[in-house]
Structures are given as C-alpha cells and as structure tokens.
Short mmCIF file of C-alpha atoms in Angstrom, two decimals:
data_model
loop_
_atom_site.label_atom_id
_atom_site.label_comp_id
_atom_site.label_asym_id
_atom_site.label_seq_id
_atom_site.Cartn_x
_atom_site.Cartn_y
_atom_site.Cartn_z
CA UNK A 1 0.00 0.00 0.00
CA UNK A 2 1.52 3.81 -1.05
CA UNK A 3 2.03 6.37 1.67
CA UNK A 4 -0.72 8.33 1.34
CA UNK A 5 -2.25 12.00 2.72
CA UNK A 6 -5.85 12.72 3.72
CA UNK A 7 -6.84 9.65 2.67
CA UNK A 8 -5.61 8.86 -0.36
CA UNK A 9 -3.14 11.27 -1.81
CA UNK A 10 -0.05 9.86 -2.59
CA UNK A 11 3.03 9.90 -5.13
CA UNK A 12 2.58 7.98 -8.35
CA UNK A 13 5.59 9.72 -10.49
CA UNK A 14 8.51 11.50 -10.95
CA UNK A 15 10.70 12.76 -13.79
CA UNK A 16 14.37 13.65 -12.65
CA UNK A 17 16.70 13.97 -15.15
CA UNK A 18 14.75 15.38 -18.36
CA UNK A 19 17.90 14.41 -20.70
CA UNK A 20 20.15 11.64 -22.11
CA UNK A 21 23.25 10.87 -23.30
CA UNK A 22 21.85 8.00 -24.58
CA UNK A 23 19.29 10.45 -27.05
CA UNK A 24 16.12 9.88 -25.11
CA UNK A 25 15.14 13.47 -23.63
CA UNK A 26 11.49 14.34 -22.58
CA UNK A 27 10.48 17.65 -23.89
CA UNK A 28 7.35 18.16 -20.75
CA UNK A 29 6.14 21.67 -21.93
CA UNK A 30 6.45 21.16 -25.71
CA UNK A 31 9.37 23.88 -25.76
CA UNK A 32 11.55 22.64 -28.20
CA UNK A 33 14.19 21.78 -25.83
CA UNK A 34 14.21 18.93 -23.05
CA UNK A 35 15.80 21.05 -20.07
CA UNK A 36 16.46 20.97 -16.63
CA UNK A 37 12.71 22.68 -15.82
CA UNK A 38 10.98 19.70 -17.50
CA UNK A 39 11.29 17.70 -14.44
CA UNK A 40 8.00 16.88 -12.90
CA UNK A 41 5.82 15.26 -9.93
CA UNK A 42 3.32 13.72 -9.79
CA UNK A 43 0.76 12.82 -7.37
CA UNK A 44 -2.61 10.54 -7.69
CA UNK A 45 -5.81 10.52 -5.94
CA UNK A 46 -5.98 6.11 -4.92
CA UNK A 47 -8.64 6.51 -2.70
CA UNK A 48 -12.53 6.33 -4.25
CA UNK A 49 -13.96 9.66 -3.26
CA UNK A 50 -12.70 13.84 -4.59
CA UNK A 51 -10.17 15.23 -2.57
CA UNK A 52 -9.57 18.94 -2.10
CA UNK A 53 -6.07 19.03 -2.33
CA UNK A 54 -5.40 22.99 -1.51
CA UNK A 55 -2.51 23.85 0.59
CA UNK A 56 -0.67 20.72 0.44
CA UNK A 57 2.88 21.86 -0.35
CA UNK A 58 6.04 20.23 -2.47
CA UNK A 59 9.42 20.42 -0.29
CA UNK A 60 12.85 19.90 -1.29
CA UNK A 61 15.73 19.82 1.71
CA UNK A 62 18.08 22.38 -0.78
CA UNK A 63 15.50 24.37 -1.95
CA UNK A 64 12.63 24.24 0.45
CA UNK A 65 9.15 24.53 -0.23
CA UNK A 66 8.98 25.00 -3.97
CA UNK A 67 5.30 24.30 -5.32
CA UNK A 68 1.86 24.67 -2.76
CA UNK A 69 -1.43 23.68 -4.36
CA UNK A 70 -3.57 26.43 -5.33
CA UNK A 71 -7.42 27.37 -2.97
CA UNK A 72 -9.56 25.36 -4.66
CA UNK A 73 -7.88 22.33 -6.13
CA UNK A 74 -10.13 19.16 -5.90
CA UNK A 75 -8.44 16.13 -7.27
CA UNK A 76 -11.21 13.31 -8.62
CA UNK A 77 -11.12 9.63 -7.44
CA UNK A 78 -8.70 7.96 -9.86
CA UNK A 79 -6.99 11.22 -11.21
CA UNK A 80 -3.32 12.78 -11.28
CA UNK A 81 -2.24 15.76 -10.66
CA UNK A 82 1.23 16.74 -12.48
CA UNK A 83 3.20 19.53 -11.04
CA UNK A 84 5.92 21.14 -14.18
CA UNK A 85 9.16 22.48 -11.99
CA UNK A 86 9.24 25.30 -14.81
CA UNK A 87 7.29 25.94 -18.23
CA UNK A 88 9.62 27.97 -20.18
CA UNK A 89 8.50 30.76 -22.98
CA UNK A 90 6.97 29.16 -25.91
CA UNK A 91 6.23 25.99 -23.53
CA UNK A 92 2.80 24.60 -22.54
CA UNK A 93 1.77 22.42 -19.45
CA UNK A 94 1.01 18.76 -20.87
CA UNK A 95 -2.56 18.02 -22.10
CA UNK A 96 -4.78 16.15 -20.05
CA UNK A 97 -7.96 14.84 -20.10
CA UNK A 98 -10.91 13.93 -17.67
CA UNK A 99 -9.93 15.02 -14.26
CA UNK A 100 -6.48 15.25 -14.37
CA UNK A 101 -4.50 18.34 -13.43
CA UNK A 102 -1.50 20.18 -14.55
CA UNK A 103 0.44 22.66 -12.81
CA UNK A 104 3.36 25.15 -13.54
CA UNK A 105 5.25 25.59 -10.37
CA UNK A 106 7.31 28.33 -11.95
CA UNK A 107 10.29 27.66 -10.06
CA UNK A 108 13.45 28.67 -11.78
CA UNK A 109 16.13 26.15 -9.54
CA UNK A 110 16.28 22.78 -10.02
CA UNK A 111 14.72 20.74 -7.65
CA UNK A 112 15.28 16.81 -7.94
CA UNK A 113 19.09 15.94 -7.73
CA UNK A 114 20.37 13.88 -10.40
CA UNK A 115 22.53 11.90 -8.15
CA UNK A 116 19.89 10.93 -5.17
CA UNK A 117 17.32 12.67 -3.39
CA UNK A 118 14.16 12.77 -1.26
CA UNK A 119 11.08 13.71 -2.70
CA UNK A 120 8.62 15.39 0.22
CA UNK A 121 5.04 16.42 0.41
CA UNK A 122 3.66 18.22 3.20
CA UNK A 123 0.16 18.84 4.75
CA UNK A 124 0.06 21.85 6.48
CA UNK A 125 -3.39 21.43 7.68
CA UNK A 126 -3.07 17.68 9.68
CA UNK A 127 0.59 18.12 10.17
CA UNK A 128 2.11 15.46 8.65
CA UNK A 129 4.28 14.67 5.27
CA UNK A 130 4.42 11.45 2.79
CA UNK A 131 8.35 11.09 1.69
CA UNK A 132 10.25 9.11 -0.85
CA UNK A 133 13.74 8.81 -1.68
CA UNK A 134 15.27 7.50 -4.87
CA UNK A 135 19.11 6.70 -6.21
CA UNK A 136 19.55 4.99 -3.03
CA UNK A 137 19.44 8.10 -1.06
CA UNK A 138 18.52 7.52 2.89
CA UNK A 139 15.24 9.64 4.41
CA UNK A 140 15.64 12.65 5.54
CA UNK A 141 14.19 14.15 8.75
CA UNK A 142 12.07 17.08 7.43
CA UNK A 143 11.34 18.54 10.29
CA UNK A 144 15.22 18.76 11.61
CA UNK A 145 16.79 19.35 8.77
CA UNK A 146 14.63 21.45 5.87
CA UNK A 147 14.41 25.28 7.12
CA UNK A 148 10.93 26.31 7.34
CA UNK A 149 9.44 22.85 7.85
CA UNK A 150 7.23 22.62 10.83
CA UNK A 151 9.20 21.15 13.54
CA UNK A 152 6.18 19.18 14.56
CA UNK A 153 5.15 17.35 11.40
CA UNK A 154 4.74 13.49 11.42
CA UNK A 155 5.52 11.33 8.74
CA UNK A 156 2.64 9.37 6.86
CA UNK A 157 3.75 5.64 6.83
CA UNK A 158 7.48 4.72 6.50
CA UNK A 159 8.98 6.47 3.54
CA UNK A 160 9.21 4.51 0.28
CA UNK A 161 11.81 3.34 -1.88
CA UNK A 162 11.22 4.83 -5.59
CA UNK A 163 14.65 2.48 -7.11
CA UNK A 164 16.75 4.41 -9.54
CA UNK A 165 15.81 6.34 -12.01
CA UNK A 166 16.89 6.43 -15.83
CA UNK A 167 18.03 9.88 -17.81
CA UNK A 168 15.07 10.29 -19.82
CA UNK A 169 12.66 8.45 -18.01
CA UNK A 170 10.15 8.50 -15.36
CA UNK A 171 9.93 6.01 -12.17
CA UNK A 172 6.16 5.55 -11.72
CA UNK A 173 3.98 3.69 -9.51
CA UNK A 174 3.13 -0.04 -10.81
CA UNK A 175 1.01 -2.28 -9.02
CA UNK A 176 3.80 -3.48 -6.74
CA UNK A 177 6.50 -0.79 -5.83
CA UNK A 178 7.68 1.23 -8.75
CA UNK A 179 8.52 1.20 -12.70
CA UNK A 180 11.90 2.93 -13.33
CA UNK A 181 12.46 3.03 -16.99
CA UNK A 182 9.09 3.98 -18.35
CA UNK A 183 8.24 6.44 -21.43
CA UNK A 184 7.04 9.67 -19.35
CA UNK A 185 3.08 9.92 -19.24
CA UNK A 186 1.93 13.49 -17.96
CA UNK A 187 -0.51 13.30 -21.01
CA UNK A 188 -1.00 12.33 -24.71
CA UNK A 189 -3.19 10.83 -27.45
CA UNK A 190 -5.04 7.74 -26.94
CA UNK A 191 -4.84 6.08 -30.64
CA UNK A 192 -2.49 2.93 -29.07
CA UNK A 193 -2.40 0.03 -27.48
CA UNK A 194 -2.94 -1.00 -23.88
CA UNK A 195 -0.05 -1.89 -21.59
CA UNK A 196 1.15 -5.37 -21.87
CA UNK A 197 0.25 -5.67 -25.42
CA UNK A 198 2.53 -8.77 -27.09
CA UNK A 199 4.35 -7.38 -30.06
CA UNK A 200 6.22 -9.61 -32.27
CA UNK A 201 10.21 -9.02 -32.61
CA UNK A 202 12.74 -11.07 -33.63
CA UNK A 203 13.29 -12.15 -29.61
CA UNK A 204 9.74 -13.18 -29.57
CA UNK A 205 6.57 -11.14 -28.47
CA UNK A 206 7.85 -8.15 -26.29
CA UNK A 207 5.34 -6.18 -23.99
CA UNK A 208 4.98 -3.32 -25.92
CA UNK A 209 5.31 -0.76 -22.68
CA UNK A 210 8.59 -2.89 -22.87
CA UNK A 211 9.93 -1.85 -26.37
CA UNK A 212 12.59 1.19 -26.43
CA UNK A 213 13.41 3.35 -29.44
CA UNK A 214 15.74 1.49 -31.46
CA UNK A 215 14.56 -2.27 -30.62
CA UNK A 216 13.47 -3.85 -34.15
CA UNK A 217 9.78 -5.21 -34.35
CA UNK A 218 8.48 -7.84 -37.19
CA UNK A 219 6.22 -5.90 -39.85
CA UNK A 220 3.80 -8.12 -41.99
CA UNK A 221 4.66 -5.57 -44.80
CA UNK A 222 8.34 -4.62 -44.38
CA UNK A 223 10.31 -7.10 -42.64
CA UNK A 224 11.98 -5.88 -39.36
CA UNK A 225 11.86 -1.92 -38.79
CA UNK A 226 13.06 -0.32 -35.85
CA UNK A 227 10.76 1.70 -33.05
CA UNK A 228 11.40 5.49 -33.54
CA UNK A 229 9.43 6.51 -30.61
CA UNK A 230 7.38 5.43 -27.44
CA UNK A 231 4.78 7.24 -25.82
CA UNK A 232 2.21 6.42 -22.90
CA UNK A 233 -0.42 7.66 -20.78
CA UNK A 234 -2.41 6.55 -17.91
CA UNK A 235 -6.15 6.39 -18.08
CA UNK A 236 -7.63 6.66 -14.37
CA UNK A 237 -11.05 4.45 -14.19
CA UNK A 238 -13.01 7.99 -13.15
CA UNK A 239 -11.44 9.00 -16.80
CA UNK A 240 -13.14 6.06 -17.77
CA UNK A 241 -16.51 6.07 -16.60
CA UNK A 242 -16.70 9.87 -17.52
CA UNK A 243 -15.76 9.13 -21.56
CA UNK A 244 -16.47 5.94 -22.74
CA UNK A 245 -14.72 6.88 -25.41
CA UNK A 246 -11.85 5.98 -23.55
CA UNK A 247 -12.90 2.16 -22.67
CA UNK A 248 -10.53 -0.17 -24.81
CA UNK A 249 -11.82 -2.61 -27.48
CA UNK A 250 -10.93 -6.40 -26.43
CA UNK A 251 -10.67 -8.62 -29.52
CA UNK A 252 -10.18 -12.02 -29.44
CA UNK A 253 -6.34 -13.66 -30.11
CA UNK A 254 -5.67 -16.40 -32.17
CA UNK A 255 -4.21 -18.04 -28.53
CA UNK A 256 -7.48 -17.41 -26.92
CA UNK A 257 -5.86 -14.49 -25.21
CA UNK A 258 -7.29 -10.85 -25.81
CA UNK A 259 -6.20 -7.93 -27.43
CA UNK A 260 -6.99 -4.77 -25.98
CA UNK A 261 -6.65 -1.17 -28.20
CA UNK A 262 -8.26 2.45 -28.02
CA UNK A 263 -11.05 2.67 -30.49
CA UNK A 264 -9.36 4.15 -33.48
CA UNK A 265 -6.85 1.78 -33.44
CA UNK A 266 -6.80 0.06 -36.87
CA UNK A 267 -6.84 -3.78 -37.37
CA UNK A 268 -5.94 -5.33 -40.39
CA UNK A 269 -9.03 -7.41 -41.57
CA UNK A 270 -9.24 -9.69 -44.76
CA UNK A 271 -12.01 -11.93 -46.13
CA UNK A 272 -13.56 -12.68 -49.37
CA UNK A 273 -16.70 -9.98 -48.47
CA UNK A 274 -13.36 -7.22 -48.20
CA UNK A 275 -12.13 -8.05 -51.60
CA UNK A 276 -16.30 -7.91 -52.75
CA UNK A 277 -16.65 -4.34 -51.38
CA UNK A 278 -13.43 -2.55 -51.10
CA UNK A 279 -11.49 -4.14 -54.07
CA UNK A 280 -8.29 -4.77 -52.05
CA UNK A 281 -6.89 -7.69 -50.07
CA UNK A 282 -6.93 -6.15 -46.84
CA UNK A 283 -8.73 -3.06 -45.20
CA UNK A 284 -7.30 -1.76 -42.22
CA UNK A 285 -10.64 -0.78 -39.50
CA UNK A 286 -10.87 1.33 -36.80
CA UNK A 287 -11.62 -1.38 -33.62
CA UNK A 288 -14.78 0.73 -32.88
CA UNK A 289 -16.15 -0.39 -36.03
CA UNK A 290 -16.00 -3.88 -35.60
CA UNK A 291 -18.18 -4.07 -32.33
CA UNK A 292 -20.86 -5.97 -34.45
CA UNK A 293 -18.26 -9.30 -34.36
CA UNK A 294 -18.96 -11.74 -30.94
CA UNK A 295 -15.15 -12.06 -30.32
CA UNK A 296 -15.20 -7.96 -30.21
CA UNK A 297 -16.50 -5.66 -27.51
CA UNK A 298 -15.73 -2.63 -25.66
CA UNK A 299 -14.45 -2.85 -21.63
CA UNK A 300 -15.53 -0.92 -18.79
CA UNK A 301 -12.20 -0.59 -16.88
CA UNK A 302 -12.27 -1.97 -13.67
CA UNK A 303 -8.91 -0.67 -12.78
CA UNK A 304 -6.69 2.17 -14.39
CA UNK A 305 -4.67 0.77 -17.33
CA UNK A 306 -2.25 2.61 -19.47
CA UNK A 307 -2.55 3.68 -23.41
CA UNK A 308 0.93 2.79 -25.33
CA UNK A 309 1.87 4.55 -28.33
CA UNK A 310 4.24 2.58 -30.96
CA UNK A 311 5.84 5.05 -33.65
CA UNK A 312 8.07 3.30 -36.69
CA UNK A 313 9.83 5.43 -39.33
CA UNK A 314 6.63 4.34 -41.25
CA UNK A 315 3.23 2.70 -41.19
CA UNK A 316 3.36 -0.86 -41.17
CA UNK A 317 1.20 -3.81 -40.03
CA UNK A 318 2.55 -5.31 -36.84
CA UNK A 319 1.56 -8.69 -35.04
CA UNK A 320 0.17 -7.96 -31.68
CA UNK A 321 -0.61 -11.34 -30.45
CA UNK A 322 -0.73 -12.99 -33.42
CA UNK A 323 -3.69 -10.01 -34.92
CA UNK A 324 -2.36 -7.59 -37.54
CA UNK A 325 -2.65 -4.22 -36.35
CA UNK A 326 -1.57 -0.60 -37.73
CA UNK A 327 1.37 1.01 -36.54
CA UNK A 328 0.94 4.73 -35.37
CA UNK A 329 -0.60 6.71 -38.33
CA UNK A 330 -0.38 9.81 -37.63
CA UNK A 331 -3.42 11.09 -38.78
CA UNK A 332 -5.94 13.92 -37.72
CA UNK A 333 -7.36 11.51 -35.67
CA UNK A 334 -3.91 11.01 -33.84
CA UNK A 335 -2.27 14.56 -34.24
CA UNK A 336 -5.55 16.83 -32.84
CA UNK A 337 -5.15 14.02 -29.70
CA UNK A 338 -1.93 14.83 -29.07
CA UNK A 339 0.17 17.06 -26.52
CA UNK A 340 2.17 19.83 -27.68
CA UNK A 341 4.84 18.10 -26.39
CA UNK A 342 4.20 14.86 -27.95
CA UNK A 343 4.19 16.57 -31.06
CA UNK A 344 7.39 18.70 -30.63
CA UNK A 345 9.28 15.37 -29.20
CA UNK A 346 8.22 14.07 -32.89
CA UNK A 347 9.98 17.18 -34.59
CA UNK A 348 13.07 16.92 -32.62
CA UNK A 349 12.94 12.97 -33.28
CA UNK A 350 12.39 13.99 -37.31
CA UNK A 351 14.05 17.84 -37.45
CA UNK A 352 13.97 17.58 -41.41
CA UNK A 353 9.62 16.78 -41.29
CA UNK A 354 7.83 13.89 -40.37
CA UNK A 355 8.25 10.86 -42.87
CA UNK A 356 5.37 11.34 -45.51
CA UNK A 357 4.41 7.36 -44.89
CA UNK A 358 3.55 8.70 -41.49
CA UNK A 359 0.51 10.21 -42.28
CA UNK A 360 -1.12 8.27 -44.91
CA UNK A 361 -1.31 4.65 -45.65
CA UNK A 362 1.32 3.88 -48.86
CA UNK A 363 1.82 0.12 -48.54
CA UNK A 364 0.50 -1.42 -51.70
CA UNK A 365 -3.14 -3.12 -51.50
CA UNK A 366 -4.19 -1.96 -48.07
CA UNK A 367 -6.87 0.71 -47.79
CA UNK A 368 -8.17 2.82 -45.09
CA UNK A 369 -12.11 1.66 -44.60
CA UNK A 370 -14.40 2.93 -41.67
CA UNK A 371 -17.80 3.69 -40.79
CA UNK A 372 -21.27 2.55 -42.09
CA UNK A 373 -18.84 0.98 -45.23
CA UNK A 374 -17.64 -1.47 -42.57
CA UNK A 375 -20.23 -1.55 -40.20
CA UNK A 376 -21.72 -3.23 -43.53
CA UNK A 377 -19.34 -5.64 -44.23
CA UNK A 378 -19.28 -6.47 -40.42
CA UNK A 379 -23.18 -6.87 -40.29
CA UNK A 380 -22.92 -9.04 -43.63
CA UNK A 381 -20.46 -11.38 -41.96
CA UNK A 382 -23.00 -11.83 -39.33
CA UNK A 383 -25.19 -13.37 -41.31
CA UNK A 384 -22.72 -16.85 -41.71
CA UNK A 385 -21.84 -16.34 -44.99
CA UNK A 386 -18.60 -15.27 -45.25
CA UNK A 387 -15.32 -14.74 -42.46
CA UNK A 388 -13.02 -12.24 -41.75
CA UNK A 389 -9.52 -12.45 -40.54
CA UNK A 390 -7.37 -10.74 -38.39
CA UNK A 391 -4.29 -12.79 -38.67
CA UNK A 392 -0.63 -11.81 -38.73
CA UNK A 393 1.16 -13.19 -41.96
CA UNK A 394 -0.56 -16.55 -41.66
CA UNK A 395 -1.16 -16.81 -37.91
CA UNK A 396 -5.21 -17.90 -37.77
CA UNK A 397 -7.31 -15.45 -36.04
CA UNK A 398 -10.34 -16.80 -38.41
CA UNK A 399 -13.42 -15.24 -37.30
CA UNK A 400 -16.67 -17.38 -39.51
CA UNK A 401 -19.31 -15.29 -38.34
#
C-alpha cells in the first residue's frame, strides 16, 4: 500500500533527469528543448472519493518549499495531478484529459538531484508529510533538517523506496512498488495500445510498454523496422466512466488471449466480403467499427490501465498477439489528440519533417475503410456467410461469423 495523505493522496511519479546521453530526452512543456525545468511530480488521488487538495505543499531539503497547491484544487477519485518544476517561454503544461491536473510551479532552480534525493510532500493542515527517496538516497528528517518545515510534522507511513531512475525516463507507480524506466506519461493521445500488449520481434513477443526506441519489431509488410518513438499515458477508471470513449476494445487472439486497443486503433481485416466491397486484399478498420463481431467488444475498466503509443519510421502492419494491427498513423485523428509536447518530441525525433508514410497509408493493397462501409461488411459477416480475418502473416485469427 503507497504512503498516502488525507486519505488517499499519494506519489505515483517522478521525472528527474529530463535528458540523455543516450538520445532519449522528454520535452514536458512542448518547448523545443528537453531542459532541466521539465522535471516533474506527480501525485494521484488512490482513494474512491474527490479530494480537495489545496494547501498541500512540495518540499525539497536544498530548496525548500517549492510548489503549494492552489485554494480550490479538488483532485477526482482515480486522477493525477502533475506539477511542471518550470514551463519555459513558448512551452505549454502537458494536455490532459478527464480530471487530471496540470500545474506550472514556476520555479526557476532545479529541484530533484540527479545523483539521489528525497522527494517530500507536506500537509500543512493535519501536520504530517508522505516522503520518498530514490538513487539509493537515505530519508531525511524534514522537520530537523529542511528550514521552514514545521518542527512538529509526522511522517505518513514509513517512507518509500522509488529504485533508480533512468536519464530520460520516469519512475512511476506499478502495481507493486515502482517502474523505473518507463516512457514519461503526464498526457498524450489515446490512438495505441494497452499496456502489456505482445508485439512480435525477432526475440519473440515483447510487452509493448517494454519496447525502447531502437529495438526492431516484425512488420507483416516490411520485414523488421526499428521503433522510432514510445509514448504512454495513464487512463484513471473515473477518466473512464466519464468518456467511454476511452474504454478499450478487447478482440479475441488467435491463442485465446485478448487484445486490448483504443477505439481508433486500426486492425488489419481480410475476407472474401473485403475483396467484394473494397477491391483490395486487406482493409485496415478502426476497432470501434468492428463491435458488431462476438469475439469484439468494448471494456468498462475496472482498474486504471495505461494507453501505449508505438511510432516506426513508417506505417506498417505489426503482429500484436498474433492479430495484424496498424502502426501509429499519424493522422488527424492522432495529431488533434496529441500534446504539444508529444508533437514537438516528434519534430526533434524527425528535425527535417515527419516521414510522408507517417501520415497516410502507402503500402500497396491496403486501404483505409471505416464507418457505415464497414459496419456493412461487419453486419454481412453476421449473417454466416462469409469470415473475416485478423491474422498476422498466416497466424489464424479466423473469425466465420
């Protein structure tokens, strides 16, 4: 159980070092340029009611209490609030959605050591402070050792243990302890898969929340091509039951194990009724569209789950769990959805424009299909005389429906 405050407040995330060597630097405000201010924290609501989260205050031991919550700030059952050390000019707090929160502390210093640290957030109101430490560093004692911190405060549970963290990556909370080389999520677009998601590679399949830039993935159209870029966010399940837009759509593996994908994720379907009414081999279907199938149906997420983003140099059809899928296409679809700092890490990763493959379909014989065109072909499939197919480059998926 996380160290929580009034109930339920407690730290789910933390980005220390913004930058690299090894070329993977998070960009948080959508400047331009992944800098020292980028760093973030952030905290999330565990508990099942609102919380007004006013007053509680962000300490550091070198620079003291750098960020306080703002009258007023009520954070929903299930939802995150993200606190930016410092949104530069020409910057932006990341998107969010539902009942997530941003915040700009505005604080020019840095605040999270690179080398180790304690990470310390203070209620001023019951008197008492949740702490983690990361890097290996050993707690502190707040209220002996940071000037200005009430000399009377107690600490909320025991202190936890955040691991060490990776340049260019975020340590976040996972269901037991913490995560510390994730893609940073303090918002972004929701066209993606869901965490844990098999994709095929030349090791085998790879979780795709598991996949790095770099690391080569099998494409049904191109051989191996390597990931360009990785990109996640966190979908609380008060998100969830506010937009159902946001529930994934399960569809049945050729293992008997599910895939799970946002909406307007496309699948790759074939069938003799696709070559009758599109003319092409394949069609590749938004997963919204192909609720009319028994082995497809949207979830209501019982617990929060996380969107994954998978960007190659192009569009190709991948194998996630033995179903063909799209790669990222970005599209308007994908492009309106995202962050402004999504979408200037995707300049920096492509400074001489985006690959034009990126965002339209050019692989020979495939063909973008959605809405009542499909819903038609779906419906027709119903009726038993025909079958579609999902499958990956001769893995079965056969759906006779």
């Amino acid at each position: 159980m996380p160290d929580t405050l009034l109930g339920g407040i407690a730290i789910n995330e933390v980005l220390v070092d913004p930058n690299s060597s090894g070329g993977f630097n998070t960009d948080t405000d959508g400047s331009g340029v992944a800098r020292g201010g980028d760093e973030y924290l952030e905290l999330v609501n565990t508990s099942g009611s609102a919380i007004d989260i006013s007053g509680l205050e962000l300490w550091d031991a070198g620079r003291g209490n750098w960020f306080t919550f703002p009258p007023g700030t009520v954070l929903e059952a299930g939802a995150h609030a993200v606190v930016v050390r410092n949104v530069q000019n020409g910057g932006n707090l990341p998107a969010t959605t539902g009942d997530n929160l941003a915040f700009d502390a505005d604080f020019g210093g840095g605040v999270f050591n690179n080398g180790r640290d304690n990470i310390v957030v203070y209620d001023p109101a019951n008197d008492e402070y949740i702490q983690a430490t990361y890097n290996g560093d050993t707690l502190d004692d707040p209220p002996n050792d940071y000037a200005g911190f009430s000399g009377t405060a107690t600490r909320s549970g025991s202190g936890e243990d955040l691991g060490n963290d990776v340049d260019g990556r975020s340590i976040q909370r996972a269901s037991t302890g913490f995560d510390n080389d994730e893609t940073p999520t303090p918002g972004g677009p929701n066209i993606c898969f869901t965490g844990g998601t098999p994709i095929l590679t030349p090791r085998g399949f790879v979780a795709v929340e598991a996949l790095r830039p770099g690391d080569l993935v099998v494409t049904q159209d191109a051989g191996l091509q390597a990931v360009a870029w990785v990109f996640s966010r966190d979908v609380s399940v008060a998100e969830a039951r506010a937009d159902p837009a946001l529930w994934p759509v399960s569809i049945k593996g050729p293992a008997g194990g599910s895939l799970r994908v946002s909406r307007h994720h496309r699948i790759a379907v074939r069938g003799p009724a696709v070559a009758r009414m599109f003319a092409a081999a394949c069609v590749l279907a938004p997963a919204k569209d192909l609720l009319g199938l028994p082995d497809v149906r949207a979830e209501a997420p019982k617990a929060p789950f996380r969107y994954v983003h998978l960007l190659l140099e192009g569009h190709h059809i991948l194998s996630a769990g033995g179903i063909a899928v799209e790669s990222l296409l970005l599209g308007p679809q994908a492009w309106d959805g995202m962050s402004d700092g999504a979408r200037a890490d995707l300049h920096l990763l492509f400074p001489d424009g985006l690959p034009e493959d990126l965002h339209g379909p050019e692989r020979s014989g495939d063909v973008l299909a959605m809405g009542r065109r499909v819903r038609s072909l779906v419906a027709g499939a119903a009726n038993g005389s025909t079958a579609l197919s999902f499958d990956f480059a001769g893995v079965s998926a056969l759906h006779a429906v």
